[in-house]
Tab-separated table of C-alpha atoms in Angstrom:
chain	number	residue	atom	x	y	z
P	998	UNK	CA	60.632	154.882	88.328
P	999	UNK	CA	59.748	151.202	88.508
P	1000	UNK	CA	56.030	150.943	87.796
P	1001	UNK	CA	56.292	151.279	83.978
P	1002	UNK	CA	59.068	148.651	83.930
P	1003	UNK	CA	57.446	145.933	86.050
P	1004	UNK	CA	55.488	144.088	83.349
P	1005	UNK	CA	58.452	144.183	80.979
P	1006	UNK	CA	60.855	142.826	83.609
P	1007	UNK	CA	58.606	140.027	84.836
P	1008	UNK	CA	58.220	138.841	81.234
P	1009	UNK	CA	62.005	138.873	80.869
P	1010	UNK	CA	62.115	136.457	83.827
P	1011	UNK	CA	60.109	133.960	81.773
P	1012	UNK	CA	56.562	134.687	82.899
P	1013	UNK	CA	53.694	134.178	80.467
P	1014	UNK	CA	51.286	137.085	79.860
P	1015	UNK	CA	48.725	135.424	82.140
P	1016	UNK	CA	51.216	134.945	84.977
P	1017	UNK	CA	52.479	138.499	84.487
P	1018	UNK	CA	48.905	139.752	84.776
P	1019	UNK	CA	48.330	137.774	87.973
P	1020	UNK	CA	51.542	139.130	89.494
P	1021	UNK	CA	50.520	142.639	88.520
P	1022	UNK	CA	47.054	142.221	90.034
P	1023	UNK	CA	48.473	140.943	93.323
P	1024	UNK	CA	49.613	144.444	94.254
P	1025	UNK	CA	46.121	145.916	93.861
P	1026	UNK	CA	44.558	143.054	95.825
P	1027	UNK	CA	47.035	143.512	98.695
P	1028	UNK	CA	46.373	147.254	98.688
P	1029	UNK	CA	42.635	146.615	98.816
P	1030	UNK	CA	42.877	144.665	102.069
P	1031	UNK	CA	45.715	146.588	103.699
P	1032	UNK	CA	44.720	150.217	103.104
P	1033	UNK	CA	42.177	150.464	105.911
P	1034	UNK	CA	44.218	148.317	108.304
P	1035	UNK	CA	47.339	150.444	107.904
P	1036	UNK	CA	45.308	153.668	108.091
P	1037	UNK	CA	43.659	152.570	111.336
P	1038	UNK	CA	47.036	151.465	112.676
P	1039	UNK	CA	48.457	154.932	111.988
P	1040	UNK	CA	45.619	156.403	114.093
P	1041	UNK	CA	46.676	154.163	116.991
P	1042	UNK	CA	50.483	154.319	116.982
P	1043	UNK	CA	50.961	157.802	115.523
P	1044	UNK	CA	51.982	159.104	112.113
P	1045	UNK	CA	55.754	159.095	112.640
P	1046	UNK	CA	55.964	155.450	113.718
P	1047	UNK	CA	53.633	154.225	110.992
P	1048	UNK	CA	55.406	156.281	108.309
P	1049	UNK	CA	58.821	154.964	109.333
P	1050	UNK	CA	57.675	151.330	109.339
P	1051	UNK	CA	55.873	151.654	105.986
P	1052	UNK	CA	58.798	153.449	104.320
P	1053	UNK	CA	61.439	151.003	105.579
P	1054	UNK	CA	59.475	147.861	104.693
P	1055	UNK	CA	58.614	149.268	101.264
P	1056	UNK	CA	62.315	150.016	100.752
P	1057	UNK	CA	63.162	146.389	101.512
P	1058	UNK	CA	60.500	145.261	99.043
P	1059	UNK	CA	62.060	147.332	96.251
P	1060	UNK	CA	65.537	146.060	97.146
P	1061	UNK	CA	64.333	142.440	96.926
P	1062	UNK	CA	62.583	143.302	93.660
P	1063	UNK	CA	65.882	144.374	92.121
P	1064	UNK	CA	67.717	141.159	93.060
P	1065	UNK	CA	64.859	138.758	92.196
P	1066	UNK	CA	66.086	136.148	89.728
P	1067	UNK	CA	62.818	134.315	88.998
P	1068	UNK	CA	59.101	134.961	88.883
P	1069	UNK	CA	58.439	133.503	92.352
P	1070	UNK	CA	60.948	135.829	94.057
P	1071	UNK	CA	59.611	138.738	91.997
P	1072	UNK	CA	56.059	138.062	93.218
P	1073	UNK	CA	57.308	137.597	96.777
P	1074	UNK	CA	59.072	140.966	96.669
P	1075	UNK	CA	55.771	142.652	95.770
P	1076	UNK	CA	54.161	141.492	99.031
P	1077	UNK	CA	55.752	143.991	101.476
P	1078	UNK	CA	55.236	146.805	98.954
P	1079	UNK	CA	51.580	145.870	98.445
P	1080	UNK	CA	50.929	145.740	102.181
P	1081	UNK	CA	52.951	148.684	103.463
P	1082	UNK	CA	53.310	151.223	100.648
P	1083	UNK	CA	50.695	153.609	102.037
P	1084	UNK	CA	53.058	156.500	102.646
P	1085	UNK	CA	50.942	158.926	100.606
P	1086	UNK	CA	47.799	158.018	102.555
P	1087	UNK	CA	49.493	158.442	105.940
P	1088	UNK	CA	51.008	161.741	104.798
P	1089	UNK	CA	47.546	162.986	103.840
P	1090	UNK	CA	46.271	161.907	107.263
P	1091	UNK	CA	49.104	163.872	108.874
P	1092	UNK	CA	48.155	166.926	106.814
P	1093	UNK	CA	44.568	166.635	108.024
P	1094	UNK	CA	45.882	166.497	111.618
P	1095	UNK	CA	48.009	169.628	111.357
P	1096	UNK	CA	46.084	171.915	108.983
P	1097	UNK	CA	42.948	173.903	109.677
P	1098	UNK	CA	39.822	172.621	107.910
P	1099	UNK	CA	39.493	175.714	105.718
P	1100	UNK	CA	43.100	175.407	104.520
P	1101	UNK	CA	43.069	171.628	104.080
P	1102	UNK	CA	41.911	171.448	100.414
P	1103	UNK	CA	44.577	173.964	99.411
P	1104	UNK	CA	47.370	172.094	101.175
P	1105	UNK	CA	46.164	168.759	99.815
P	1106	UNK	CA	46.155	170.301	96.340
P	1107	UNK	CA	49.791	171.341	96.741
P	1108	UNK	CA	50.597	167.899	98.089
P	1109	UNK	CA	49.028	166.325	94.995
P	1110	UNK	CA	51.079	168.694	92.841
P	1111	UNK	CA	54.302	167.489	94.459
P	1112	UNK	CA	53.190	163.869	93.971
P	1113	UNK	CA	52.328	164.623	90.349
P	1114	UNK	CA	55.831	165.941	89.702
P	1115	UNK	CA	57.163	162.629	90.984
P	1116	UNK	CA	54.907	160.719	88.600
P	1117	UNK	CA	56.188	162.860	85.729
P	1118	UNK	CA	59.912	162.599	86.497
P	1119	UNK	CA	59.966	159.003	87.754
P	1120	UNK	CA	59.151	157.232	84.456
P	1121	UNK	CA	61.700	159.401	82.623
P	1122	UNK	CA	64.488	158.431	85.031
P	1123	UNK	CA	63.442	154.776	85.074
P	1124	UNK	CA	63.189	154.624	81.281
P	1125	UNK	CA	66.698	156.029	80.920
P	1126	UNK	CA	68.306	153.746	83.526
P	1127	UNK	CA	66.653	150.565	82.294
P	1128	UNK	CA	68.488	150.849	78.957
P	1129	UNK	CA	71.808	150.490	80.792
P	1130	UNK	CA	73.381	147.122	81.576
P	1131	UNK	CA	71.526	145.755	84.621
P	1132	UNK	CA	69.248	148.751	84.390
P	1133	UNK	CA	66.279	147.296	86.269
P	1134	UNK	CA	68.433	146.290	89.225
P	1135	UNK	CA	70.031	149.748	89.220
P	1136	UNK	CA	66.619	151.431	89.127
P	1137	UNK	CA	65.333	149.264	91.979
P	1138	UNK	CA	68.410	150.097	94.091
P	1139	UNK	CA	67.931	153.808	93.397
P	1140	UNK	CA	64.288	153.491	94.451
P	1141	UNK	CA	65.441	151.705	97.625
P	1142	UNK	CA	67.848	154.582	98.307
P	1143	UNK	CA	65.133	157.210	97.843
P	1144	UNK	CA	62.932	155.410	100.360
P	1145	UNK	CA	65.816	155.335	102.858
P	1146	UNK	CA	66.269	159.076	102.315
P	1147	UNK	CA	62.568	159.586	103.029
P	1148	UNK	CA	62.880	157.539	106.224
P	1149	UNK	CA	65.739	159.789	107.307
P	1150	UNK	CA	63.664	162.897	106.647
P	1151	UNK	CA	60.752	161.517	108.672
P	1152	UNK	CA	63.141	160.770	111.544
P	1153	UNK	CA	64.960	164.142	111.476
P	1154	UNK	CA	62.231	166.662	110.683
P	1155	UNK	CA	60.584	168.370	113.691
P	1156	UNK	CA	57.105	167.138	114.513
P	1157	UNK	CA	54.288	168.811	116.392
P	1158	UNK	CA	51.407	166.399	116.664
P	1159	UNK	CA	50.113	168.300	119.694
P	1160	UNK	CA	48.134	170.413	117.219
P	1161	UNK	CA	45.666	167.587	117.267
P	1162	UNK	CA	44.379	169.028	120.530
P	1163	UNK	CA	42.841	171.942	118.643
P	1164	UNK	CA	40.376	169.700	116.848
P	1165	UNK	CA	36.757	169.842	117.857
P	1166	UNK	CA	35.180	167.719	115.146
P	1167	UNK	CA	35.752	164.166	116.268
P	1168	UNK	CA	34.974	161.149	114.124
P	1169	UNK	CA	31.370	160.329	113.456
P	1170	UNK	CA	31.861	156.680	112.615
P	1171	UNK	CA	29.967	155.224	115.493
P	1172	UNK	CA	29.412	158.233	117.661
P	1173	UNK	CA	31.399	156.749	120.542
P	1174	UNK	CA	34.814	158.382	120.335
P	1175	UNK	CA	35.787	161.527	122.184
P	1176	UNK	CA	37.265	164.475	120.279
P	1177	UNK	CA	40.599	166.193	120.871
P	1178	UNK	CA	43.709	164.992	122.638
P	1179	UNK	CA	47.412	165.796	122.576
P	1180	UNK	CA	48.696	162.773	120.676
P	1181	UNK	CA	47.368	159.999	118.482
P	1182	UNK	CA	47.452	157.627	121.469
P	1183	UNK	CA	45.524	160.056	123.656
P	1184	UNK	CA	42.962	160.712	120.908
P	1185	UNK	CA	41.783	157.123	120.995
P	1186	UNK	CA	42.390	156.748	124.723
P	1187	UNK	CA	40.086	159.668	125.478
P	1188	UNK	CA	37.030	157.807	124.208
P	1189	UNK	CA	34.883	156.739	127.116
P	1190	UNK	CA	34.222	153.224	125.828
P	1191	UNK	CA	35.740	149.815	126.670
P	1192	UNK	CA	36.547	149.239	123.011
P	1193	UNK	CA	38.725	152.380	122.817
P	1194	UNK	CA	40.543	151.379	126.008
P	1195	UNK	CA	41.146	147.890	124.674
P	1196	UNK	CA	42.578	149.254	121.422
P	1197	UNK	CA	44.984	151.487	123.364
P	1198	UNK	CA	46.173	148.603	125.544
P	1199	UNK	CA	46.653	146.235	122.601
P	1200	UNK	CA	48.052	148.685	120.037
P	1201	UNK	CA	50.879	146.371	119.131
P	1202	UNK	CA	48.853	143.145	118.832
P	1203	UNK	CA	48.400	142.680	115.081
P	1204	UNK	CA	45.415	140.358	115.288
P	1205	UNK	CA	43.450	142.791	117.456
P	1206	UNK	CA	44.357	145.697	115.175
P	1207	UNK	CA	43.134	143.813	112.097
P	1208	UNK	CA	39.747	143.142	113.711
P	1209	UNK	CA	39.459	146.746	114.881
P	1210	UNK	CA	40.315	148.050	111.420
P	1211	UNK	CA	37.742	145.836	109.744
P	1212	UNK	CA	35.122	146.971	112.238
P	1213	UNK	CA	35.992	150.610	111.530
P	1214	UNK	CA	35.752	149.967	107.809
P	1215	UNK	CA	32.311	148.425	108.257
P	1216	UNK	CA	31.193	151.383	110.382
P	1217	UNK	CA	32.446	153.814	107.751
P	1218	UNK	CA	30.866	152.185	104.715
P	1219	UNK	CA	27.475	151.711	106.375
P	1220	UNK	CA	27.467	155.099	108.113
P	1221	UNK	CA	25.937	158.296	106.728
P	1222	UNK	CA	29.101	158.571	104.636
P	1223	UNK	CA	28.042	155.768	102.308
P	1224	UNK	CA	27.112	158.214	99.547
P	1225	UNK	CA	30.578	159.830	99.602
P	1226	UNK	CA	32.307	156.469	99.285
P	1227	UNK	CA	29.903	155.359	96.562
P	1228	UNK	CA	30.517	158.592	94.656
P	1229	UNK	CA	34.260	158.027	95.014
P	1230	UNK	CA	33.903	154.477	93.659
P	1231	UNK	CA	31.770	155.549	90.695
P	1232	UNK	CA	34.034	158.440	89.708
P	1233	UNK	CA	37.124	156.226	90.062
P	1234	UNK	CA	35.567	153.615	87.751
P	1235	UNK	CA	34.566	156.326	85.256
P	1236	UNK	CA	38.083	157.780	85.034
P	1237	UNK	CA	39.718	154.340	84.895
P	1238	UNK	CA	37.436	153.366	82.011
P	1239	UNK	CA	38.732	156.414	80.134
P	1240	UNK	CA	42.360	155.424	80.684
P	1241	UNK	CA	41.826	151.673	80.276
P	1242	UNK	CA	42.069	151.524	76.474
P	1243	UNK	CA	43.452	155.005	75.800
P	1244	UNK	CA	46.550	153.876	73.865
P	1245	UNK	CA	44.712	151.229	71.852
P	1246	UNK	CA	41.729	153.466	71.095
P	1247	UNK	CA	43.876	156.304	69.716
P	1248	UNK	CA	45.751	153.864	67.509
P	1249	UNK	CA	42.563	152.321	66.133
P	1250	UNK	CA	40.599	155.568	65.752
P	1251	UNK	CA	43.293	158.013	64.615
P	1252	UNK	CA	46.354	155.902	63.785
P	1253	UNK	CA	48.387	157.490	66.600
P	1254	UNK	CA	51.436	155.440	67.564
P	1255	UNK	CA	51.930	154.459	71.240
P	1256	UNK	CA	55.024	156.661	71.505
P	1257	UNK	CA	53.043	159.780	70.614
P	1258	UNK	CA	50.272	158.693	72.989
P	1259	UNK	CA	52.892	158.419	75.716
P	1260	UNK	CA	53.798	162.061	75.162
P	1261	UNK	CA	50.124	162.979	75.484
P	1262	UNK	CA	49.869	161.051	78.765
P	1263	UNK	CA	52.951	162.861	80.128
P	1264	UNK	CA	51.415	166.165	79.055
P	1265	UNK	CA	48.210	165.279	80.916
P	1266	UNK	CA	50.177	164.283	84.025
P	1267	UNK	CA	51.976	167.622	84.005
P	1268	UNK	CA	48.661	169.468	83.772
P	1269	UNK	CA	47.305	167.355	86.619
P	1270	UNK	CA	50.172	168.583	88.774
P	1271	UNK	CA	49.327	172.182	87.877
P	1272	UNK	CA	45.703	171.555	88.891
P	1273	UNK	CA	46.776	171.432	92.529
P	1274	UNK	CA	47.923	175.053	92.280
P	1275	UNK	CA	44.685	176.082	90.558
P	1276	UNK	CA	42.564	174.722	93.408
P	1277	UNK	CA	43.108	177.762	95.662
P	1278	UNK	CA	41.507	180.368	93.368
P	1279	UNK	CA	38.733	177.928	92.440
P	1280	UNK	CA	37.834	177.385	96.093
P	1281	UNK	CA	37.870	181.124	96.719
P	1282	UNK	CA	35.495	181.539	93.787
P	1283	UNK	CA	33.168	178.912	95.308
P	1284	UNK	CA	33.570	180.398	98.824
P	1285	UNK	CA	35.297	177.194	100.023
P	1286	UNK	CA	32.278	175.030	99.187
P	1287	UNK	CA	34.051	171.749	98.410
P	1288	UNK	CA	30.793	169.964	97.650
P	1289	UNK	CA	29.837	172.418	94.890
P	1290	UNK	CA	33.331	172.174	93.382
P	1291	UNK	CA	33.088	168.365	93.435
P	1292	UNK	CA	29.641	168.349	91.812
P	1293	UNK	CA	30.664	170.720	89.019
P	1294	UNK	CA	34.019	169.013	88.382
P	1295	UNK	CA	32.229	165.647	88.145
P	1296	UNK	CA	29.720	167.100	85.676
P	1297	UNK	CA	32.598	168.484	83.605
P	1298	UNK	CA	34.298	165.071	83.667
P	1299	UNK	CA	31.101	163.396	82.451
P	1300	UNK	CA	30.702	165.844	79.543
P	1301	UNK	CA	34.361	165.552	78.541
P	1302	UNK	CA	34.173	161.759	78.476
P	1303	UNK	CA	31.247	161.965	76.064
P	1304	UNK	CA	33.026	164.528	73.878
P	1305	UNK	CA	36.159	162.363	73.806
P	1306	UNK	CA	34.140	159.273	72.864
P	1307	UNK	CA	32.581	161.086	69.890
P	1308	UNK	CA	35.711	163.028	68.831
P	1309	UNK	CA	36.610	163.025	65.116
P	1310	UNK	CA	40.048	164.650	65.382
P	1311	UNK	CA	43.114	164.592	67.617
P	1312	UNK	CA	42.619	168.286	68.373
P	1313	UNK	CA	39.390	167.425	70.205
P	1314	UNK	CA	41.139	164.551	72.021
P	1315	UNK	CA	43.913	166.881	73.220
P	1316	UNK	CA	41.316	169.445	74.321
P	1317	UNK	CA	39.427	166.804	76.336
P	1318	UNK	CA	42.629	165.404	77.818
P	1319	UNK	CA	43.667	168.900	78.923
P	1320	UNK	CA	40.436	169.675	80.770
P	1321	UNK	CA	40.110	166.142	82.179
P	1322	UNK	CA	43.497	166.547	83.868
P	1323	UNK	CA	42.080	169.492	85.812
P	1324	UNK	CA	38.595	168.160	86.531
P	1325	UNK	CA	39.702	164.733	87.754
P	1326	UNK	CA	42.487	166.018	90.021
P	1327	UNK	CA	40.329	168.755	91.535
P	1328	UNK	CA	37.458	166.335	92.051
P	1329	UNK	CA	39.716	163.800	93.741
P	1330	UNK	CA	41.029	166.423	96.183
P	1331	UNK	CA	37.511	167.642	97.012
P	1332	UNK	CA	36.304	164.093	97.637
P	1333	UNK	CA	39.121	163.536	100.130
P	1334	UNK	CA	38.331	166.834	101.850
P	1335	UNK	CA	34.654	165.851	102.172
P	1336	UNK	CA	35.613	162.480	103.665
P	1337	UNK	CA	37.645	164.208	106.358
P	1338	UNK	CA	35.032	166.921	106.927
P	1339	UNK	CA	32.139	164.514	107.452
P	1340	UNK	CA	34.074	161.760	109.206
P	1341	UNK	CA	36.170	163.988	111.444
P	1342	UNK	CA	39.954	164.199	111.584
P	1343	UNK	CA	40.704	162.195	114.716
P	1344	UNK	CA	40.492	158.918	112.749
P	1345	UNK	CA	41.797	160.387	109.497
P	1346	UNK	CA	44.091	157.430	108.858
P	1347	UNK	CA	41.133	155.036	108.876
P	1348	UNK	CA	39.081	157.400	106.701
P	1349	UNK	CA	41.804	157.789	104.084
P	1350	UNK	CA	42.649	154.085	104.168
P	1351	UNK	CA	39.024	153.141	103.588
P	1352	UNK	CA	38.880	155.572	100.683
P	1353	UNK	CA	41.946	153.936	99.165
P	1354	UNK	CA	40.293	150.527	99.546
P	1355	UNK	CA	37.211	151.837	97.734
P	1356	UNK	CA	39.440	153.065	94.904
P	1357	UNK	CA	41.152	149.667	94.813
P	1358	UNK	CA	37.750	148.068	94.234
P	1359	UNK	CA	37.385	150.395	91.266
P	1360	UNK	CA	40.732	149.171	89.910
P	1361	UNK	CA	39.340	145.641	89.967
P	1362	UNK	CA	35.944	146.497	88.443
P	1363	UNK	CA	37.079	148.916	85.718
P	1364	UNK	CA	39.208	146.472	83.653
P	1365	UNK	CA	36.333	143.967	83.576
P	1366	UNK	CA	33.820	146.575	82.420
P	1367	UNK	CA	36.315	147.966	79.925
P	1368	UNK	CA	36.856	144.549	78.351
P	1369	UNK	CA	33.133	144.040	77.844
P	1370	UNK	CA	32.585	147.565	76.467
P	1371	UNK	CA	35.576	147.294	74.171
P	1372	UNK	CA	34.068	144.230	72.535
P	1373	UNK	CA	31.337	146.542	71.241
P	1374	UNK	CA	33.434	149.535	70.172
P	1375	UNK	CA	36.751	151.294	70.899
P	1376	UNK	CA	34.556	154.150	72.130
P	1377	UNK	CA	32.684	151.816	74.489
P	1378	UNK	CA	34.794	152.330	77.649
P	1379	UNK	CA	34.635	156.165	77.712
P	1380	UNK	CA	30.887	156.102	76.908
P	1381	UNK	CA	30.349	153.663	79.771
P	1382	UNK	CA	32.565	155.870	81.945
P	1383	UNK	CA	30.366	158.879	81.181
P	1384	UNK	CA	27.286	156.863	82.150
P	1385	UNK	CA	28.899	155.829	85.452
P	1386	UNK	CA	29.895	159.441	86.144
P	1387	UNK	CA	26.324	160.542	85.463
P	1388	UNK	CA	25.074	158.083	88.097
P	1389	UNK	CA	27.556	159.599	90.588
P	1390	UNK	CA	26.334	163.117	89.761
P	1391	UNK	CA	22.688	162.120	90.249
P	1392	UNK	CA	23.576	160.461	93.547
P	1393	UNK	CA	25.293	163.592	94.839
P	1394	UNK	CA	22.433	165.802	93.658
P	1395	UNK	CA	19.724	163.644	95.251
P	1396	UNK	CA	21.607	163.159	98.498
P	1397	UNK	CA	22.237	166.901	98.857
P	1398	UNK	CA	19.490	168.682	96.895
P	1399	UNK	CA	19.841	172.407	96.404
P	1400	UNK	CA	23.300	172.548	97.963
P	1401	UNK	CA	23.970	176.195	98.454
P	1402	UNK	CA	25.880	178.179	100.991
P	1403	UNK	CA	28.072	175.967	103.121
P	1404	UNK	CA	28.046	172.620	101.349
P	1405	UNK	CA	30.000	170.955	104.118
P	1406	UNK	CA	27.342	171.715	106.674
P	1407	UNK	CA	24.654	170.272	104.411
P	1408	UNK	CA	26.565	167.061	103.939
P	1409	UNK	CA	26.960	166.713	107.670
P	1410	UNK	CA	23.205	167.129	108.027
P	1411	UNK	CA	23.685	170.068	110.355
């Protein structure tokens, strides 16, 4: 509801375009450094506690955002949201805890569908409310209320984290953590190492948790999972390059007004939500080989970016936008499933948080590359995106040559 209105509101508070850009970038920078920390913290204290804290502090951030009367207070209100709004990541970690590995991509696909519906409806509601007197404040208060409702649901719904005990594939970050336990606390406490014991005893000491999270992030990035994270970064940059100048490119190339482009973006978002439902039959077709689905969806994304860059009519653009909505959403779900398959589910919060940090790096890199490519041609960003996607495809092919049968086993090196 609020994201499309933020830049407009901060400018109404008297901020220059440069200051507005800095304020907007602050959220991504905070997310970059907090994603892994919060994910690791959720592994230590449990999903319910971490979800409640993140939801409540994010709610306060949106409440402060609505009552901010100057640019400084506006920027200050973005701090708790930037640090703690990782509710989607923690929810995905909870799903990985409670769902069997074979069913996980399907459930994550449905979860992404539900999230996609929110991204479709939210801007419509926010756009309507903001035209009322004091509309931004009203929208922020409504957002605050929705977060409080979510906190109530987290508190009231029955939980059964004891299903964690059924896991046998512990994390492979450093090879020193024991698999399976009855709760999140016991999962880490079961590891027969002094470091695991220290983390259990100091779970509520923020400075120790920050150091532990950074160590976990280092272990993850430089482990045998480096190729998965690099592929995630490259595909994120490729897709962001496509979206970076989408509105401007359609206006320059085809004379399409921003309002009509907005309708096309909403149409693509709706199709992206449907993609979550289409994942089940696709995985059955591929015999639940997430790696093969990821490789083929990435190849399709690369081809579509090239076709879009060379399109001579809006019909071709709409065709590319339609298929890209499916390929990008399916690829993103498969990447997350591979992270959890290779890394193990006992530290799923850290795994997902690190993945979000990698994506945040892409959000920083993509605008810079897009600006340079756009100096050459309006078609420069999608062409560059296709080249980046091709590098990701080659990386996945070389790292796992001849992937057939059970792709997950091959990635694990089993």
